[in-house]
Short mmCIF file of C-alpha atoms in Angstrom, two decimals:
data_model
loop_
_atom_site.label_atom_id
_atom_site.label_comp_id
_atom_site.label_asym_id
_atom_site.label_seq_id
_atom_site.Cartn_x
_atom_site.Cartn_y
_atom_site.Cartn_z
CA ALA D 1 99.12 63.40 111.58
CA PHE D 2 96.05 64.71 109.63
CA TRP D 3 95.60 67.61 111.97
CA GLY D 4 99.26 68.52 111.72
CA ALA D 5 99.14 68.29 107.95
CA THR D 6 96.35 71.02 107.86
CA GLY D 7 99.02 73.49 109.12
CA PHE D 8 100.72 73.71 105.77
CA TYR D 9 100.05 76.87 103.76
CA MET D 10 101.48 78.45 100.61
CA VAL D 11 102.22 82.15 100.24
CA ASP D 12 102.40 83.52 96.70
CA ALA D 13 105.05 86.13 95.67
CA ALA D 14 102.63 89.03 95.81
CA GLU D 15 101.46 88.06 99.32
CA ARG D 16 102.44 88.35 102.86
CA ALA D 17 100.93 86.00 105.47
CA VAL D 18 100.39 87.15 109.08
CA VAL D 19 100.50 84.29 111.61
CA LEU D 20 98.32 84.65 114.65
CA ARG D 21 98.60 82.46 117.77
CA PHE D 22 95.44 82.57 119.79
CA GLY D 23 94.68 85.83 118.00
CA ARG D 24 98.03 87.46 118.90
CA TYR D 25 100.53 88.32 116.22
CA THR D 26 103.65 86.03 116.07
CA ALA D 27 105.25 86.36 112.56
CA THR D 28 104.90 87.59 109.02
CA THR D 29 105.91 85.13 106.41
CA GLU D 30 106.79 85.73 102.78
CA GLN D 31 106.79 83.63 99.56
CA GLY D 32 106.98 79.89 99.87
CA LEU D 33 105.57 76.82 101.62
CA HIS D 34 105.17 77.29 105.39
CA TRP D 35 103.79 75.52 108.41
CA HIS D 36 101.87 76.77 111.43
CA TRP D 37 100.11 75.14 114.34
CA PRO D 38 96.74 74.19 112.91
CA TRP D 39 93.42 75.69 114.07
CA PRO D 40 92.46 76.49 116.88
CA ILE D 41 95.99 77.41 117.88
CA GLU D 42 97.12 79.41 115.01
CA ARG D 43 95.66 80.93 112.01
CA VAL D 44 96.98 82.69 108.86
CA ALA D 45 95.65 85.85 107.30
CA LYS D 46 97.03 86.58 103.84
CA VAL D 47 97.29 90.06 102.32
CA ASN D 48 98.23 90.79 98.75
CA VAL D 49 100.75 93.62 98.95
CA ALA D 50 101.34 94.00 95.25
CA LYS D 51 97.84 94.32 93.86
CA TYR D 52 96.73 97.80 92.69
CA ASP D 53 93.19 98.59 93.80
CA VAL D 54 91.14 101.62 93.08
CA ILE D 55 88.35 103.24 95.07
CA ASP D 56 85.97 105.71 93.22
CA ASP D 57 84.05 108.51 94.84
CA LYS D 58 81.71 111.18 93.46
CA THR D 59 80.72 114.19 95.56
CA ARG D 60 79.54 117.72 95.08
CA MET D 61 81.37 120.54 96.78
CA LEU D 62 82.05 124.39 96.84
CA THR D 63 85.13 126.05 95.38
CA ALA D 64 86.90 129.02 96.99
CA ASP D 65 84.72 131.34 94.93
CA GLU D 66 81.58 129.55 96.09
CA ASN D 67 80.70 127.74 92.96
CA LEU D 68 79.20 124.23 93.05
CA VAL D 69 81.22 121.54 91.24
CA ASP D 70 80.67 117.83 90.78
CA ILE D 71 83.95 115.91 91.37
CA THR D 72 84.67 112.26 90.54
CA ILE D 73 87.92 111.01 92.00
CA ALA D 74 89.75 107.66 91.60
CA VAL D 75 92.47 106.77 94.13
CA GLN D 76 94.84 103.96 93.33
CA PHE D 77 96.56 102.22 96.19
CA ILE D 78 98.37 99.05 97.50
CA ARG D 79 98.37 97.38 100.77
CA ALA D 80 102.01 97.99 101.52
CA ASP D 81 102.22 96.72 105.21
CA ALA D 82 100.17 93.59 105.84
CA LEU D 83 100.39 93.85 109.64
CA LYS D 84 99.31 97.46 109.85
CA PHE D 85 96.58 96.88 107.18
CA LEU D 86 95.02 94.00 109.21
CA PHE D 87 95.27 95.36 112.81
CA ASN D 88 95.64 99.15 113.04
CA VAL D 89 92.34 100.31 111.54
CA ARG D 90 89.05 98.45 111.67
CA ASP D 91 88.08 99.36 108.04
CA PRO D 92 91.17 100.61 106.14
CA GLU D 93 89.43 100.86 102.78
CA GLY D 94 86.53 102.75 104.26
CA THR D 95 89.08 104.99 106.08
CA LEU D 96 90.85 105.61 102.69
CA ARG D 97 87.46 106.53 101.15
CA ASP D 98 86.66 109.05 103.89
CA VAL D 99 90.16 110.51 103.98
CA SER D 100 90.14 110.95 100.23
CA GLU D 101 86.89 112.79 100.29
CA SER D 102 88.11 115.10 102.96
CA ALA D 103 91.28 115.66 101.17
CA ILE D 104 89.77 116.46 97.79
CA ARG D 105 87.31 118.84 99.55
CA GLU D 106 90.17 120.60 101.20
CA ALA D 107 91.98 120.93 97.79
CA ILE D 108 88.92 122.05 95.86
CA GLY D 109 87.76 124.40 98.68
CA GLN D 110 91.07 126.33 98.38
CA SER D 111 90.77 126.70 94.54
CA THR D 112 88.67 128.75 92.23
CA LEU D 113 86.26 127.20 89.76
CA GLU D 114 88.30 128.43 86.80
CA PHE D 115 91.43 126.77 88.35
CA VAL D 116 89.56 123.53 88.93
CA LEU D 117 88.14 123.27 85.47
CA GLY D 118 91.33 124.51 83.75
CA ALA D 119 94.98 124.16 84.37
CA GLY D 120 94.87 123.42 88.10
CA ARG D 121 93.84 119.71 87.89
CA GLN D 122 97.42 118.38 88.23
CA ASP D 123 98.19 120.62 91.06
CA ILE D 124 95.00 119.60 92.88
CA THR D 125 95.67 115.82 92.38
CA GLU D 126 99.30 116.21 93.74
CA ARG D 127 98.09 118.17 96.82
CA THR D 128 95.24 115.68 97.44
CA LYS D 129 97.67 112.67 97.12
CA ALA D 130 100.08 114.19 99.50
CA LEU D 131 97.33 115.00 102.09
CA ILE D 132 95.76 111.46 101.81
CA GLN D 133 99.12 109.81 102.35
CA LYS D 134 99.99 112.02 105.24
CA VAL D 135 96.71 111.18 107.02
CA LEU D 136 96.98 107.44 106.20
CA ASN D 137 100.47 107.40 107.71
CA GLY D 138 99.30 109.13 110.72
CA TYR D 139 96.66 106.45 111.16
CA GLU D 140 99.21 103.66 110.33
CA THR D 141 96.84 101.96 108.06
CA GLY D 142 99.48 100.25 105.87
CA ILE D 143 98.16 101.71 102.76
CA GLN D 144 100.28 103.38 100.15
CA VAL D 145 98.56 105.76 97.70
CA ILE D 146 99.90 105.29 94.17
CA SER D 147 97.98 107.90 92.29
CA VAL D 148 95.00 110.21 92.51
CA ASN D 149 92.95 111.16 89.44
CA LEU D 150 90.20 113.54 88.91
CA THR D 151 88.18 111.52 86.40
CA GLY D 152 85.45 114.00 86.22
CA VAL D 153 85.04 117.75 86.99
CA ASN D 154 81.64 119.28 86.04
CA VAL D 155 79.40 121.99 87.17
CA PRO D 156 75.92 120.67 88.19
CA ASP D 157 73.19 120.73 85.49
CA GLN D 158 71.18 123.15 87.52
CA VAL D 159 73.93 125.84 87.43
CA ALA D 160 75.50 125.00 84.00
CA PRO D 161 73.50 127.72 82.06
CA SER D 162 74.58 130.36 84.70
CA GLN D 163 78.14 129.11 84.56
CA LYS D 164 78.18 129.33 80.75
CA ASP D 165 76.87 132.90 80.91
CA ALA D 166 79.60 133.77 83.43
CA ILE D 167 82.24 132.22 81.20
CA LYS D 168 80.94 134.04 78.13
CA ALA D 169 80.89 137.42 80.00
CA ARG D 170 84.45 136.85 81.08
CA GLU D 171 85.53 135.88 77.58
CA ASP D 172 83.75 139.05 76.24
CA ARG D 173 85.41 141.17 78.88
CA ASP D 174 88.74 139.85 77.81
CA ARG D 175 88.00 140.38 74.09
CA PHE D 176 86.79 143.97 74.59
CA SER D 177 89.82 144.69 76.61
CA GLN D 178 92.13 143.32 73.87
CA GLU D 179 90.22 145.36 71.15
CA ALA D 180 90.58 148.52 73.27
CA GLN D 181 94.26 147.90 73.72
CA ALA D 182 94.70 147.37 69.93
CA TYR D 183 92.76 150.60 69.32
CA THR D 184 95.03 152.36 71.76
CA ASN D 185 98.09 151.00 70.15
CA ASP D 186 96.88 152.29 66.77
CA VAL D 187 95.57 155.80 67.73
CA VAL D 188 98.24 156.95 70.23
CA PRO D 189 101.25 156.69 67.83
CA LYS D 190 99.26 158.51 65.14
CA ALA D 191 98.33 161.37 67.56
CA ARG D 192 101.96 161.66 68.73
CA GLY D 193 102.99 161.84 65.04
CA THR D 194 100.42 164.47 64.32
CA ALA D 195 101.41 166.57 67.37
CA ALA D 196 105.00 166.30 66.50
#
């Protein structure tokens, strides 16, 4: 009776319990009180399928215009499928970390530094999220990516002065171009008037 009583287990609303008989999958149970054959016949592995978790990663990479950039990325995810999460991949969270780094490298590697530092962050995060989810679905990890955030995008300290000089030169070029256009817009109508 005592041995049989050890087979009762409780599953919370946010959890799914995977029942294994001699190590082989038999059922997935949801919320409530359940019973299984006690150890060593069956065991229960619980997975929280509603908890939002985050993995962070910081890496240095090259942009499409061959500039170094330090990227800090945060990937928020849930374990959507308990069975796949437990059995299809040996280390699902490690796999998510590796896939995330690979996906952000691809997105950053196809973008210029100006795009990464400026208006392109939203586009990069959307492309990265889609690529991560596509790979995870192919691996059948049971993980669903909720969001991808670029929490830090910086040029390395060693190249920051050169980067600032390049940005200043670009701004000076744009300013001189605008001044030349303003001068043209002032002089040309006067010359036409004089000629007429």
